[in-house]
mmCIF file with all atom_site columns, C-alpha atoms in Angstrom:
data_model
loop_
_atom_site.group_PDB
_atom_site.id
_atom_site.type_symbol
_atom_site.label_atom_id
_atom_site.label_alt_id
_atom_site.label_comp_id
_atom_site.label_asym_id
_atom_site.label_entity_id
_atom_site.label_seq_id
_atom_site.pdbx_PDB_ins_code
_atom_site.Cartn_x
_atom_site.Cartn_y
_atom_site.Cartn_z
_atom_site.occupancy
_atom_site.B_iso_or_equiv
_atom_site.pdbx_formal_charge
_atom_site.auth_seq_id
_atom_site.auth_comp_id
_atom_site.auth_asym_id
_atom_site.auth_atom_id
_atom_site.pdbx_PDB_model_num
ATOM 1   C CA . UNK A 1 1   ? 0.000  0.000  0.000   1.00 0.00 ? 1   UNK A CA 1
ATOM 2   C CA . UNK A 1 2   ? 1.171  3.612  -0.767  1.00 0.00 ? 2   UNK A CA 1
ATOM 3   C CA . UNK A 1 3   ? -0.674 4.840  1.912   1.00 0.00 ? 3   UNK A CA 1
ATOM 4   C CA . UNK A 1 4   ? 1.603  5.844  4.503   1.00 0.00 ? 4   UNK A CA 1
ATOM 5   C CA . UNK A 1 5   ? 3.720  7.793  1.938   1.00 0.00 ? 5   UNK A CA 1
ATOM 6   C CA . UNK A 1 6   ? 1.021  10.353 0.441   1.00 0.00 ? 6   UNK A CA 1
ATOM 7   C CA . UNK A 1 7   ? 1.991  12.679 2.572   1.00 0.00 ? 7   UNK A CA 1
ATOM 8   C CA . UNK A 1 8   ? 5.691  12.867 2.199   1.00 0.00 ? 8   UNK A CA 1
ATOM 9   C CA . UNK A 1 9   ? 7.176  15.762 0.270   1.00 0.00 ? 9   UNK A CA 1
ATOM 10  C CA . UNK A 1 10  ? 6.732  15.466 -3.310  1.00 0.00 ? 10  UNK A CA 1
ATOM 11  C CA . UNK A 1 11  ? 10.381 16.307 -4.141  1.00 0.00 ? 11  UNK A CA 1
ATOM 12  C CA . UNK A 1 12  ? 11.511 13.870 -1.816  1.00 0.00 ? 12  UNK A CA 1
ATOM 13  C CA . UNK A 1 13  ? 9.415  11.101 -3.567  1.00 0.00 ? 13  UNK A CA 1
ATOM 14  C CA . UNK A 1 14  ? 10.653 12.141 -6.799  1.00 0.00 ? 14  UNK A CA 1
ATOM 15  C CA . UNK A 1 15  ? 14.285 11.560 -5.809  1.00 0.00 ? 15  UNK A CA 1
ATOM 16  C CA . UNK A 1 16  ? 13.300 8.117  -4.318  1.00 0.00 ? 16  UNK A CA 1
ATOM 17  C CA . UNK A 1 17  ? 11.232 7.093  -7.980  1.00 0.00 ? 17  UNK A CA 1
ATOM 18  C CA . UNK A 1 18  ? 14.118 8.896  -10.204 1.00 0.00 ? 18  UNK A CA 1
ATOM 19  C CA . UNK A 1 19  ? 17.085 6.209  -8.101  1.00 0.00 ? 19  UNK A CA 1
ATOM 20  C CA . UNK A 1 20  ? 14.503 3.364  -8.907  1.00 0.00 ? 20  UNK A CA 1
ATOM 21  C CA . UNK A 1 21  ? 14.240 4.402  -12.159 1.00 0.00 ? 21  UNK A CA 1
ATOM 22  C CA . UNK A 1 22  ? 18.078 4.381  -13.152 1.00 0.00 ? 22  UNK A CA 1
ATOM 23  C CA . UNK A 1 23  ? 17.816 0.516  -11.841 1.00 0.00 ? 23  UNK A CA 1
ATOM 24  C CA . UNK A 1 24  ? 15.100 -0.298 -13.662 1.00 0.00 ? 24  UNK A CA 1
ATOM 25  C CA . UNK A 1 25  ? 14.881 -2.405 -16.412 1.00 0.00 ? 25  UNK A CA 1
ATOM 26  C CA . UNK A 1 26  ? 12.567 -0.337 -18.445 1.00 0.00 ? 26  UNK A CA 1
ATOM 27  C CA . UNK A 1 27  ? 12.351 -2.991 -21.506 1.00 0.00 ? 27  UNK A CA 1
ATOM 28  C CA . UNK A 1 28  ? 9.056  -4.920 -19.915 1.00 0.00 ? 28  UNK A CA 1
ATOM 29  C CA . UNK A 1 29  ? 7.868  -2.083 -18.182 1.00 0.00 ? 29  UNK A CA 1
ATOM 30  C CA . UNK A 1 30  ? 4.075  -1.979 -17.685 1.00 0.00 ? 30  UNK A CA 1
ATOM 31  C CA . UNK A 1 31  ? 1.585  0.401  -19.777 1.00 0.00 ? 31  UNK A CA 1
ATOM 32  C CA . UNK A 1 32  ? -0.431 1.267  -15.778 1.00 0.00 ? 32  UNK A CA 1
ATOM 33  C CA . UNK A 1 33  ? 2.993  2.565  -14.354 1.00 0.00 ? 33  UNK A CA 1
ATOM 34  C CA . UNK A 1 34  ? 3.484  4.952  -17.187 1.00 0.00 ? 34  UNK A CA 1
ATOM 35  C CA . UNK A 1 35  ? -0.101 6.394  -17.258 1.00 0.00 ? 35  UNK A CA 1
ATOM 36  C CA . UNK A 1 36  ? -0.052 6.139  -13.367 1.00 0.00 ? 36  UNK A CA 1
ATOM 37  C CA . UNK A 1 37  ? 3.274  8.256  -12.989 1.00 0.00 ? 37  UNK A CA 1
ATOM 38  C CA . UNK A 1 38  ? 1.405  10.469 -15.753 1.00 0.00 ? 38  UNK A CA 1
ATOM 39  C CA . UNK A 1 39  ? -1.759 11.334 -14.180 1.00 0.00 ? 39  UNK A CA 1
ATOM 40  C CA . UNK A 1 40  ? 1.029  12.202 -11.022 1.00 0.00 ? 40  UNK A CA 1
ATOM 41  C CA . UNK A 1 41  ? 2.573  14.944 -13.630 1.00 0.00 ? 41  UNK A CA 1
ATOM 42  C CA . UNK A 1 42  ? 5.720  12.854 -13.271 1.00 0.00 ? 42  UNK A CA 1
ATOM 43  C CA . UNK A 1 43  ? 6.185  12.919 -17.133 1.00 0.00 ? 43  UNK A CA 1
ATOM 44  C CA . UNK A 1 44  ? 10.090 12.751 -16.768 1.00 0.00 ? 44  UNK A CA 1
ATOM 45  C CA . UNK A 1 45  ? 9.972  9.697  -14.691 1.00 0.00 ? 45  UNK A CA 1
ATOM 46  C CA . UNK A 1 46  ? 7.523  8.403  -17.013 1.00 0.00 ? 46  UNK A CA 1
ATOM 47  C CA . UNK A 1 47  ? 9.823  9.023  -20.419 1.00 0.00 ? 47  UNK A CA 1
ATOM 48  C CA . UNK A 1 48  ? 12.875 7.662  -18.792 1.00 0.00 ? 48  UNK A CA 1
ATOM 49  C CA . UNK A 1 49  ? 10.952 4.481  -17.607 1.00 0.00 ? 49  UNK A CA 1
ATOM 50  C CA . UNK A 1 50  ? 9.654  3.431  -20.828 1.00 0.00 ? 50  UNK A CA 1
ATOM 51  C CA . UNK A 1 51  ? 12.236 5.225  -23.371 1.00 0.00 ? 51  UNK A CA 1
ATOM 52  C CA . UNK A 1 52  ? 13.347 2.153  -24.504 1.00 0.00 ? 52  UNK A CA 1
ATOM 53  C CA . UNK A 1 53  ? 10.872 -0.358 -24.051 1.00 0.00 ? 53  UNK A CA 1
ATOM 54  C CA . UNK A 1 54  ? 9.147  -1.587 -27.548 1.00 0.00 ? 54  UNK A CA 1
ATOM 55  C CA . UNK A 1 55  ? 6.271  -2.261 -25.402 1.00 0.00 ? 55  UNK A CA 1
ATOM 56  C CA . UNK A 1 56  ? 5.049  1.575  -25.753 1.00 0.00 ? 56  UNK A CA 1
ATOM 57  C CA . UNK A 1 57  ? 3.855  3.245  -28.540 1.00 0.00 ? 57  UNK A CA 1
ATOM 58  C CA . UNK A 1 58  ? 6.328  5.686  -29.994 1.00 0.00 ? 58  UNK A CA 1
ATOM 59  C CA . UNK A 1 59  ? 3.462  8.855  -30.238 1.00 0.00 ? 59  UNK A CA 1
ATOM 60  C CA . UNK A 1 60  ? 3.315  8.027  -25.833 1.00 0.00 ? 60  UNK A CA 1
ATOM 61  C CA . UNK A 1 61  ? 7.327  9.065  -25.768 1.00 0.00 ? 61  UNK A CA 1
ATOM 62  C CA . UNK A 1 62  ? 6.845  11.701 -28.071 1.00 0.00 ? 62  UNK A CA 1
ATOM 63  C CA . UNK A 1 63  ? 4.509  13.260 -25.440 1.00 0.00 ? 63  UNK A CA 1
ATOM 64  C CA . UNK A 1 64  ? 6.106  12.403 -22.570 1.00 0.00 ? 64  UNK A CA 1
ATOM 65  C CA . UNK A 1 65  ? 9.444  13.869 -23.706 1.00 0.00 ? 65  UNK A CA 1
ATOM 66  C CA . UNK A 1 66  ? 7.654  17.177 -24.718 1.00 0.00 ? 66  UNK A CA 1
ATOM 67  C CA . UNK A 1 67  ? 5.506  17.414 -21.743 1.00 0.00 ? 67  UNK A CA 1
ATOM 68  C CA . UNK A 1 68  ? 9.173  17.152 -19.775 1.00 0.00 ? 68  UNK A CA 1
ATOM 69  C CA . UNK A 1 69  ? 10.851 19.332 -21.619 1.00 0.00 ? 69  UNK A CA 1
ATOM 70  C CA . UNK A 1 70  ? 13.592 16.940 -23.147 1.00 0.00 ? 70  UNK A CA 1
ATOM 71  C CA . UNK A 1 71  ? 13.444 18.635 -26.564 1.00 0.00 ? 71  UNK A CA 1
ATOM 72  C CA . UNK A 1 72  ? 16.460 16.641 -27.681 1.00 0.00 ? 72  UNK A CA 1
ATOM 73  C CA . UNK A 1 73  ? 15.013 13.074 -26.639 1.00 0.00 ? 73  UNK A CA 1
ATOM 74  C CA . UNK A 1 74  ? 11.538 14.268 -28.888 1.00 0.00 ? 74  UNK A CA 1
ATOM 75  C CA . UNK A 1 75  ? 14.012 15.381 -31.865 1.00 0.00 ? 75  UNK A CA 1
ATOM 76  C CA . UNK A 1 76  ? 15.651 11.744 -31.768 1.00 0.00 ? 76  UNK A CA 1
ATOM 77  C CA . UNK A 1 77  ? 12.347 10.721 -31.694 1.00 0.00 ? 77  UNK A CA 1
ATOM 78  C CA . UNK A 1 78  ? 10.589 12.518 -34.201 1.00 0.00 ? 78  UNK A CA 1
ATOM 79  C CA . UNK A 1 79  ? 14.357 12.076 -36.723 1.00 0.00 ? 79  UNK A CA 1
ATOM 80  C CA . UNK A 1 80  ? 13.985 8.383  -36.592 1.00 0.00 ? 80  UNK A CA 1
ATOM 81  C CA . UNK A 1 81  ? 10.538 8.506  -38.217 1.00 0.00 ? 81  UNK A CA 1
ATOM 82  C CA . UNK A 1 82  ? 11.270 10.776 -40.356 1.00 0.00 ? 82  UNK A CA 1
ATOM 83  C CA . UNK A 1 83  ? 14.473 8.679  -41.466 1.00 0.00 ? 83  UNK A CA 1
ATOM 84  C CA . UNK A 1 84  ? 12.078 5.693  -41.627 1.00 0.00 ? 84  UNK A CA 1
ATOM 85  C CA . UNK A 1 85  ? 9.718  7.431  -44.030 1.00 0.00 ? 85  UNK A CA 1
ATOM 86  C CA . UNK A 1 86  ? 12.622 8.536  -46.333 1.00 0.00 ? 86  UNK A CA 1
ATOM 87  C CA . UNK A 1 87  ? 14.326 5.259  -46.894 1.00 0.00 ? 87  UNK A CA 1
ATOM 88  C CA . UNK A 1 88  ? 10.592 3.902  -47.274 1.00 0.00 ? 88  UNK A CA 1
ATOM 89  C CA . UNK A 1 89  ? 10.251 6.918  -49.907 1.00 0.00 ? 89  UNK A CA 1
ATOM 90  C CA . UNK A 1 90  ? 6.607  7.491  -48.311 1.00 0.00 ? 90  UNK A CA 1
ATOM 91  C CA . UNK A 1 91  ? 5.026  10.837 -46.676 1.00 0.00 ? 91  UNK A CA 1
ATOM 92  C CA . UNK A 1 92  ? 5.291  11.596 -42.568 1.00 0.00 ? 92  UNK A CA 1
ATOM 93  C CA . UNK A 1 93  ? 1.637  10.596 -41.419 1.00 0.00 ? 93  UNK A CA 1
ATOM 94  C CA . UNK A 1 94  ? -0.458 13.509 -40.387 1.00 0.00 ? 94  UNK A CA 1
ATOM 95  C CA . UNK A 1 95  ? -0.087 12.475 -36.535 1.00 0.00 ? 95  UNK A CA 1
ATOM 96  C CA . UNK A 1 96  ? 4.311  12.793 -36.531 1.00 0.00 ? 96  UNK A CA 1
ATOM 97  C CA . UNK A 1 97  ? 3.737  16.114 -38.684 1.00 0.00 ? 97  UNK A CA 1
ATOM 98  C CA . UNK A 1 98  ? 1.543  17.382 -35.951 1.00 0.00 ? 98  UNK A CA 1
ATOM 99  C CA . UNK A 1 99  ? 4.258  16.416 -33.146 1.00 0.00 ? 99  UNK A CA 1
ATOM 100 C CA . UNK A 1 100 ? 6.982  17.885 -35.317 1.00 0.00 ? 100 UNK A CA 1
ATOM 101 C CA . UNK A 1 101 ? 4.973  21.270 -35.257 1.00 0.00 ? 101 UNK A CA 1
ATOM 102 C CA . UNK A 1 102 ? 4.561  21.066 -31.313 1.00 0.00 ? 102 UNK A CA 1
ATOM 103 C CA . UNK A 1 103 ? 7.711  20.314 -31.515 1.00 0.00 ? 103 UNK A CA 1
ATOM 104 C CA . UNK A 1 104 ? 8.459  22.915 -33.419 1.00 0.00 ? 104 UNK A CA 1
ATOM 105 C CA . UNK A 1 105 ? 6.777  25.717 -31.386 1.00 0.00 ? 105 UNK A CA 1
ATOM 106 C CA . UNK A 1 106 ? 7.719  24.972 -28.005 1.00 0.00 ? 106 UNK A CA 1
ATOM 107 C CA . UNK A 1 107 ? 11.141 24.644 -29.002 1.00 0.00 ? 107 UNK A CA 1
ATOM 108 C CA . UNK A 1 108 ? 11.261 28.012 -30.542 1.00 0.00 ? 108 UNK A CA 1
ATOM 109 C CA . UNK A 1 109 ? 9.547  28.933 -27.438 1.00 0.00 ? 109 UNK A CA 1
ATOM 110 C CA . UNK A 1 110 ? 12.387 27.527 -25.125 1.00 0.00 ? 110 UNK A CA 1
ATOM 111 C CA . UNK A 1 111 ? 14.957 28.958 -27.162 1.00 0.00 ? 111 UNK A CA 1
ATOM 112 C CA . UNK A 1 112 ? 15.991 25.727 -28.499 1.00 0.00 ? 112 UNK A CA 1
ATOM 113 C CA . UNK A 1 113 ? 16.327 27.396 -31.966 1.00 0.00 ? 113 UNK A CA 1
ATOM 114 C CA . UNK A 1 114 ? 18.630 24.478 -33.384 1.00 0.00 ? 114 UNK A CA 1
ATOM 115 C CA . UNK A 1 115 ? 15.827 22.149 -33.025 1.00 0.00 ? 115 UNK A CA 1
ATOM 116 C CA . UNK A 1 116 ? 12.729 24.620 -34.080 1.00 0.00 ? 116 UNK A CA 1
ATOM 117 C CA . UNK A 1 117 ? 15.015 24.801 -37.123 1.00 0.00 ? 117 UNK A CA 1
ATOM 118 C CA . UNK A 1 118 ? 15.190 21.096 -38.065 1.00 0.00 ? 118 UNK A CA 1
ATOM 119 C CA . UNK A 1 119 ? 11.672 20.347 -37.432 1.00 0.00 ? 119 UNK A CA 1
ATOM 120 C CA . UNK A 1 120 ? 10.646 23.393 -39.997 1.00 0.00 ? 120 UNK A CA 1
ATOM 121 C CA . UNK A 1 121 ? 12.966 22.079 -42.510 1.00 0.00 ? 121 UNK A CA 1
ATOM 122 C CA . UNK A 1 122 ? 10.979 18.829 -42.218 1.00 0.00 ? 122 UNK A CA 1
ATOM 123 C CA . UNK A 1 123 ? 7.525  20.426 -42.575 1.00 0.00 ? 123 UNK A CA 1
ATOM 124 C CA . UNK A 1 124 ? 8.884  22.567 -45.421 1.00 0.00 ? 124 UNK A CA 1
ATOM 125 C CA . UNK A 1 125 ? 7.939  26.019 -43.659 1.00 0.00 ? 125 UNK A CA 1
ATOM 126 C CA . UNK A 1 126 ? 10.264 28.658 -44.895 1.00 0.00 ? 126 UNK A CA 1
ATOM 127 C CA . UNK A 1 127 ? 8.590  31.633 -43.217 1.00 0.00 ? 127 UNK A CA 1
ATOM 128 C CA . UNK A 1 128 ? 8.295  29.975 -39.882 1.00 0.00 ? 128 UNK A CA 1
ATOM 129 C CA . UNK A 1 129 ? 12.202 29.363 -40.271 1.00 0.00 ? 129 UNK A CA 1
ATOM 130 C CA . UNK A 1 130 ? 12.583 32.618 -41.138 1.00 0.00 ? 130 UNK A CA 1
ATOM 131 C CA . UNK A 1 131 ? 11.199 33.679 -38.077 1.00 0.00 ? 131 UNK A CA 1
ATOM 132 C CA . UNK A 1 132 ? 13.504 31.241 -36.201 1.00 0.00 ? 132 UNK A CA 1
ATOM 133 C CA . UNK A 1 133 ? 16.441 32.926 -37.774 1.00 0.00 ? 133 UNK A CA 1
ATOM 134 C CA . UNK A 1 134 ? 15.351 36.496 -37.037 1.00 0.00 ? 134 UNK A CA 1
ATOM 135 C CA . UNK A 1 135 ? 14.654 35.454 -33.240 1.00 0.00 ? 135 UNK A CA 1
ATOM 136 C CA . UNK A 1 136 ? 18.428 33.233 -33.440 1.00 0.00 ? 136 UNK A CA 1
ATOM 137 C CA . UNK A 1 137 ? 19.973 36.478 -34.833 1.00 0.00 ? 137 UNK A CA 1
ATOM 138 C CA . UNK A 1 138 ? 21.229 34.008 -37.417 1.00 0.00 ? 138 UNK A CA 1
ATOM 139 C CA . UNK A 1 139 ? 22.277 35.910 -40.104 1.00 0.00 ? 139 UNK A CA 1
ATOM 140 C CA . UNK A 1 140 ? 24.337 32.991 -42.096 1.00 0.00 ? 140 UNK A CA 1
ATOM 141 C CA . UNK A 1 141 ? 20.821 31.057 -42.105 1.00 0.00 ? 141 UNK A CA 1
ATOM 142 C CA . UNK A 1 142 ? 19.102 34.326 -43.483 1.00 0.00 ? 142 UNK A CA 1
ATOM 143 C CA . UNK A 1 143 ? 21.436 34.097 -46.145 1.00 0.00 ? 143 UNK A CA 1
ATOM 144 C CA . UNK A 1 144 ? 20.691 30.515 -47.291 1.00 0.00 ? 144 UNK A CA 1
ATOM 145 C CA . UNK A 1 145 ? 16.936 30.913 -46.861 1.00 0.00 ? 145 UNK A CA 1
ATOM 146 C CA . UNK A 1 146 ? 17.437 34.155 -49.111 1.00 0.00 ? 146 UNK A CA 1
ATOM 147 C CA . UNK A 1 147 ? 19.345 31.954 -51.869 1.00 0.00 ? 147 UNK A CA 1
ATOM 148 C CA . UNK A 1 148 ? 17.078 29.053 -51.757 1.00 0.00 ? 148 UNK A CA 1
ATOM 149 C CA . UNK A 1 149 ? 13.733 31.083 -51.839 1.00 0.00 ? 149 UNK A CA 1
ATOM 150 C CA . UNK A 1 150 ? 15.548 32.696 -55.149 1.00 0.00 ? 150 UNK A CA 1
ATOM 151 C CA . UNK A 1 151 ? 15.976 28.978 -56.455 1.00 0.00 ? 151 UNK A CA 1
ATOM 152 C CA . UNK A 1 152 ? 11.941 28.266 -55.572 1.00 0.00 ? 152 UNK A CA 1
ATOM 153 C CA . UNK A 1 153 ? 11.194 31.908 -57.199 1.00 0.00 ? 153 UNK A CA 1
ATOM 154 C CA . UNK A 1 154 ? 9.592  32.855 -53.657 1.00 0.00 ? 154 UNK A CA 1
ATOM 155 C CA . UNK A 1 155 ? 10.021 36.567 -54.283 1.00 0.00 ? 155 UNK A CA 1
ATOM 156 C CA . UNK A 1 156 ? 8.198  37.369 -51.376 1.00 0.00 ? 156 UNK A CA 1
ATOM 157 C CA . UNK A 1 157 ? 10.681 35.707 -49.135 1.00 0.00 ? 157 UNK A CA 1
ATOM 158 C CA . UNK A 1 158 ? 13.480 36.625 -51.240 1.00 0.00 ? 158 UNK A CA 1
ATOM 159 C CA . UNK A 1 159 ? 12.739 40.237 -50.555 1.00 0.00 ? 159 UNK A CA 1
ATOM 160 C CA . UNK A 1 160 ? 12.335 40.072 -46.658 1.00 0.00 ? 160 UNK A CA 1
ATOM 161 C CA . UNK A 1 161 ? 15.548 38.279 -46.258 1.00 0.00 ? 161 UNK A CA 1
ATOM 162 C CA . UNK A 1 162 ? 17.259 40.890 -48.729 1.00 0.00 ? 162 UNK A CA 1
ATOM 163 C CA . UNK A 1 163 ? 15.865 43.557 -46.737 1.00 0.00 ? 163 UNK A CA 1
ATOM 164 C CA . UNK A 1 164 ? 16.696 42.460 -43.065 1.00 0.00 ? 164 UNK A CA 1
ATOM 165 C CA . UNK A 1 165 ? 20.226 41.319 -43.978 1.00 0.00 ? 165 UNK A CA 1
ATOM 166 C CA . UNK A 1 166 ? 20.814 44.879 -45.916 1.00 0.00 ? 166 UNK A CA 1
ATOM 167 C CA . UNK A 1 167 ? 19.784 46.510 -41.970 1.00 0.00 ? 167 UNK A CA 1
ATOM 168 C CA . UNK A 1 168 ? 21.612 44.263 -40.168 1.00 0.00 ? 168 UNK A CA 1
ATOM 169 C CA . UNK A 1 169 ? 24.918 44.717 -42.331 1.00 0.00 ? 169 UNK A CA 1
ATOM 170 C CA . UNK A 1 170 ? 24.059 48.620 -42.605 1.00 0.00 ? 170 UNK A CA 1
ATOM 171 C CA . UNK A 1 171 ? 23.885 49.394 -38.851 1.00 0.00 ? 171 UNK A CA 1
ATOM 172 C CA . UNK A 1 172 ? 25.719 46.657 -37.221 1.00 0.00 ? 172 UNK A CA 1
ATOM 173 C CA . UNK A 1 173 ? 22.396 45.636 -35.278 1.00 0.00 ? 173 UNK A CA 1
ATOM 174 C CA . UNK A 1 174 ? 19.830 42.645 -34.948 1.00 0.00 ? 174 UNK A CA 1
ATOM 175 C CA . UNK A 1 175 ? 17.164 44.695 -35.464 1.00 0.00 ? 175 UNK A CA 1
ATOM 176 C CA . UNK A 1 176 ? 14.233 43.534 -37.747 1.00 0.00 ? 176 UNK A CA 1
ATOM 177 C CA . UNK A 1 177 ? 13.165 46.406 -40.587 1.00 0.00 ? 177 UNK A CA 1
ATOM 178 C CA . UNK A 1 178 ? 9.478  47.679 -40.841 1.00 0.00 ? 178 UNK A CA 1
ATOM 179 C CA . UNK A 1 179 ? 7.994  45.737 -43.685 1.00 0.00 ? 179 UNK A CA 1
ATOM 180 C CA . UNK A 1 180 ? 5.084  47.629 -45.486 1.00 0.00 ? 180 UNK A CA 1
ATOM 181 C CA . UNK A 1 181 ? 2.094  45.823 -45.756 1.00 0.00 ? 181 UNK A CA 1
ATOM 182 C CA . UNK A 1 182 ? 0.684  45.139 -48.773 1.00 0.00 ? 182 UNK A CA 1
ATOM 183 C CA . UNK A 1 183 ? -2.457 43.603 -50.061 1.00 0.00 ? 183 UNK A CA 1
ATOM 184 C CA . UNK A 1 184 ? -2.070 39.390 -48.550 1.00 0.00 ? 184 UNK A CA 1
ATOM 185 C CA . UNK A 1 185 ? -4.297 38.083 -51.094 1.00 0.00 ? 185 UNK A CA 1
ATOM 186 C CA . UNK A 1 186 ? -3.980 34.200 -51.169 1.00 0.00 ? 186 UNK A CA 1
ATOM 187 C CA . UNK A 1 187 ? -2.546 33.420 -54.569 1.00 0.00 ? 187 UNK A CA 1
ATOM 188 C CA . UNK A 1 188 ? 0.089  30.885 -56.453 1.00 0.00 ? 188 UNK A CA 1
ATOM 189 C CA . UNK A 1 189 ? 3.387  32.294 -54.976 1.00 0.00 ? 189 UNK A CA 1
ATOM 190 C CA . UNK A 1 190 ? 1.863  33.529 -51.970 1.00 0.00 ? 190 UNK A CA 1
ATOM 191 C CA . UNK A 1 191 ? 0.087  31.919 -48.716 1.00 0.00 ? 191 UNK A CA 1
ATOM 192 C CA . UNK A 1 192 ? -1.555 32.416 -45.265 1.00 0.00 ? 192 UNK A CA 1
ATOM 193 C CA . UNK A 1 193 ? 1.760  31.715 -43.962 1.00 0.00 ? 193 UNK A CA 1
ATOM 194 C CA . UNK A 1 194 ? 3.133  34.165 -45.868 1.00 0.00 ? 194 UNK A CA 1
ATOM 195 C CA . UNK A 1 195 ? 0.776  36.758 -44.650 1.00 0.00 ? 195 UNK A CA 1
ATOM 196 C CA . UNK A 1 196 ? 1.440  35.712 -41.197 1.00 0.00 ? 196 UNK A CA 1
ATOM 197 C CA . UNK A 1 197 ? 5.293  36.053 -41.579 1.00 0.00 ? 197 UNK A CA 1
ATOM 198 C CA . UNK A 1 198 ? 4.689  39.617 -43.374 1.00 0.00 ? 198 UNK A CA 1
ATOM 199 C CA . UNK A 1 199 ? 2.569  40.978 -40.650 1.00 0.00 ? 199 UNK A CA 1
ATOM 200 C CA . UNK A 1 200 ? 4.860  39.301 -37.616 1.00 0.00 ? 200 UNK A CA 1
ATOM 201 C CA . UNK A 1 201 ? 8.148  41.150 -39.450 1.00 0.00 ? 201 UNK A CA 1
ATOM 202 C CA . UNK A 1 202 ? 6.313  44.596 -39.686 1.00 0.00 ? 202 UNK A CA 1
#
């Protein structure tokens, strides 16, 4: 029974479950313990107790490794599907695209801008990485997206990247130029991204 140790302090529990855990042999660990140590909010015990067992699905890692904040562990994650679907020559299903933009987001959000990076690059998003770059004060990574966005004829993108490296080298500074707004109808060379990216920059 765990009754007589509800009312210990949480952070000494935690210390207790964390030394179990690093003796644990995590390979036949049980689907209850994971979604019991879950409902505690003890998501990093939960990812490091079933991190390498086949026994759990791989989406139940994902989100246990985001909820801790391990944004490395859900890269590794989220790179070895994407490597599966790539040698397999077939599209990410729509359930790893949505953890890659999760991913994605709170990364950015942490400041984990080498990450927020890769997972963009999977999902193709030029404007959100542009935005990454901007934020990263990344100016070498401005200057590819610039020359590939010439390559896809994305003048659009071509133009903001032209404009905020041309501040940036003029005064020395990281800061992000006023872009005018224009009229963000959706059309062939243009998106709702696009627009979003536009109206974030100005």
């Amino acid at each position: 029974s765990f009754a007589k140790y509800r009312n210990l302090d949480d952070s000494f529990v935690k210390s207790k479950l964390s030394n179990v855990v690093s003796r644990f042999d995590s390979i036949r660990v049980s689907s209850s313990v994971i979604e019991f140590l879950s409902k505690s909010h003890k998501y990093d015990l939960a990812f490091l107790l079933c991190s390498n067992s086949p026994l759990i699905p791989t989406s139940t890692k994902f989100s246990l490794a985001l909820r801790s904040k391990y944004y490395d562990k859900a890269w590794k994650i989220i790179e070895t599907e994407n490597d599966k679907c790539v040698n397999l020559s077939v599209p990410l299903p729509q359930g790893i695209l949505r953890n890659v933009r999760d991913l994605a987001f709170q990364s950015q959000c942490e400041q984990q801008y080498e990450i927020a990076k890769k997972c963009y690059e999977i999902l193709g998003d030029d404007n959100s990485l542009l935005q990454v770059y901007i934020l990263w004060k990344n100016r070498e990574g401005i200057q590819e997206l610039k020359t590939s966005s010439k390559k896809k004829g994305a003048v659009d993108l071509f133009s903001i990247c032209d404009k905020i490296l041309n501040v940036w080298n003029e005064t020395g500074l990281y800061a992000t130029p006023t872009i005018p707004r224009v009229d963000w109808r959706v059309t062939s060379s243009i998106n709702v991204s696009m627009r979003i990216g536009g109206e974030y920059l100005s």
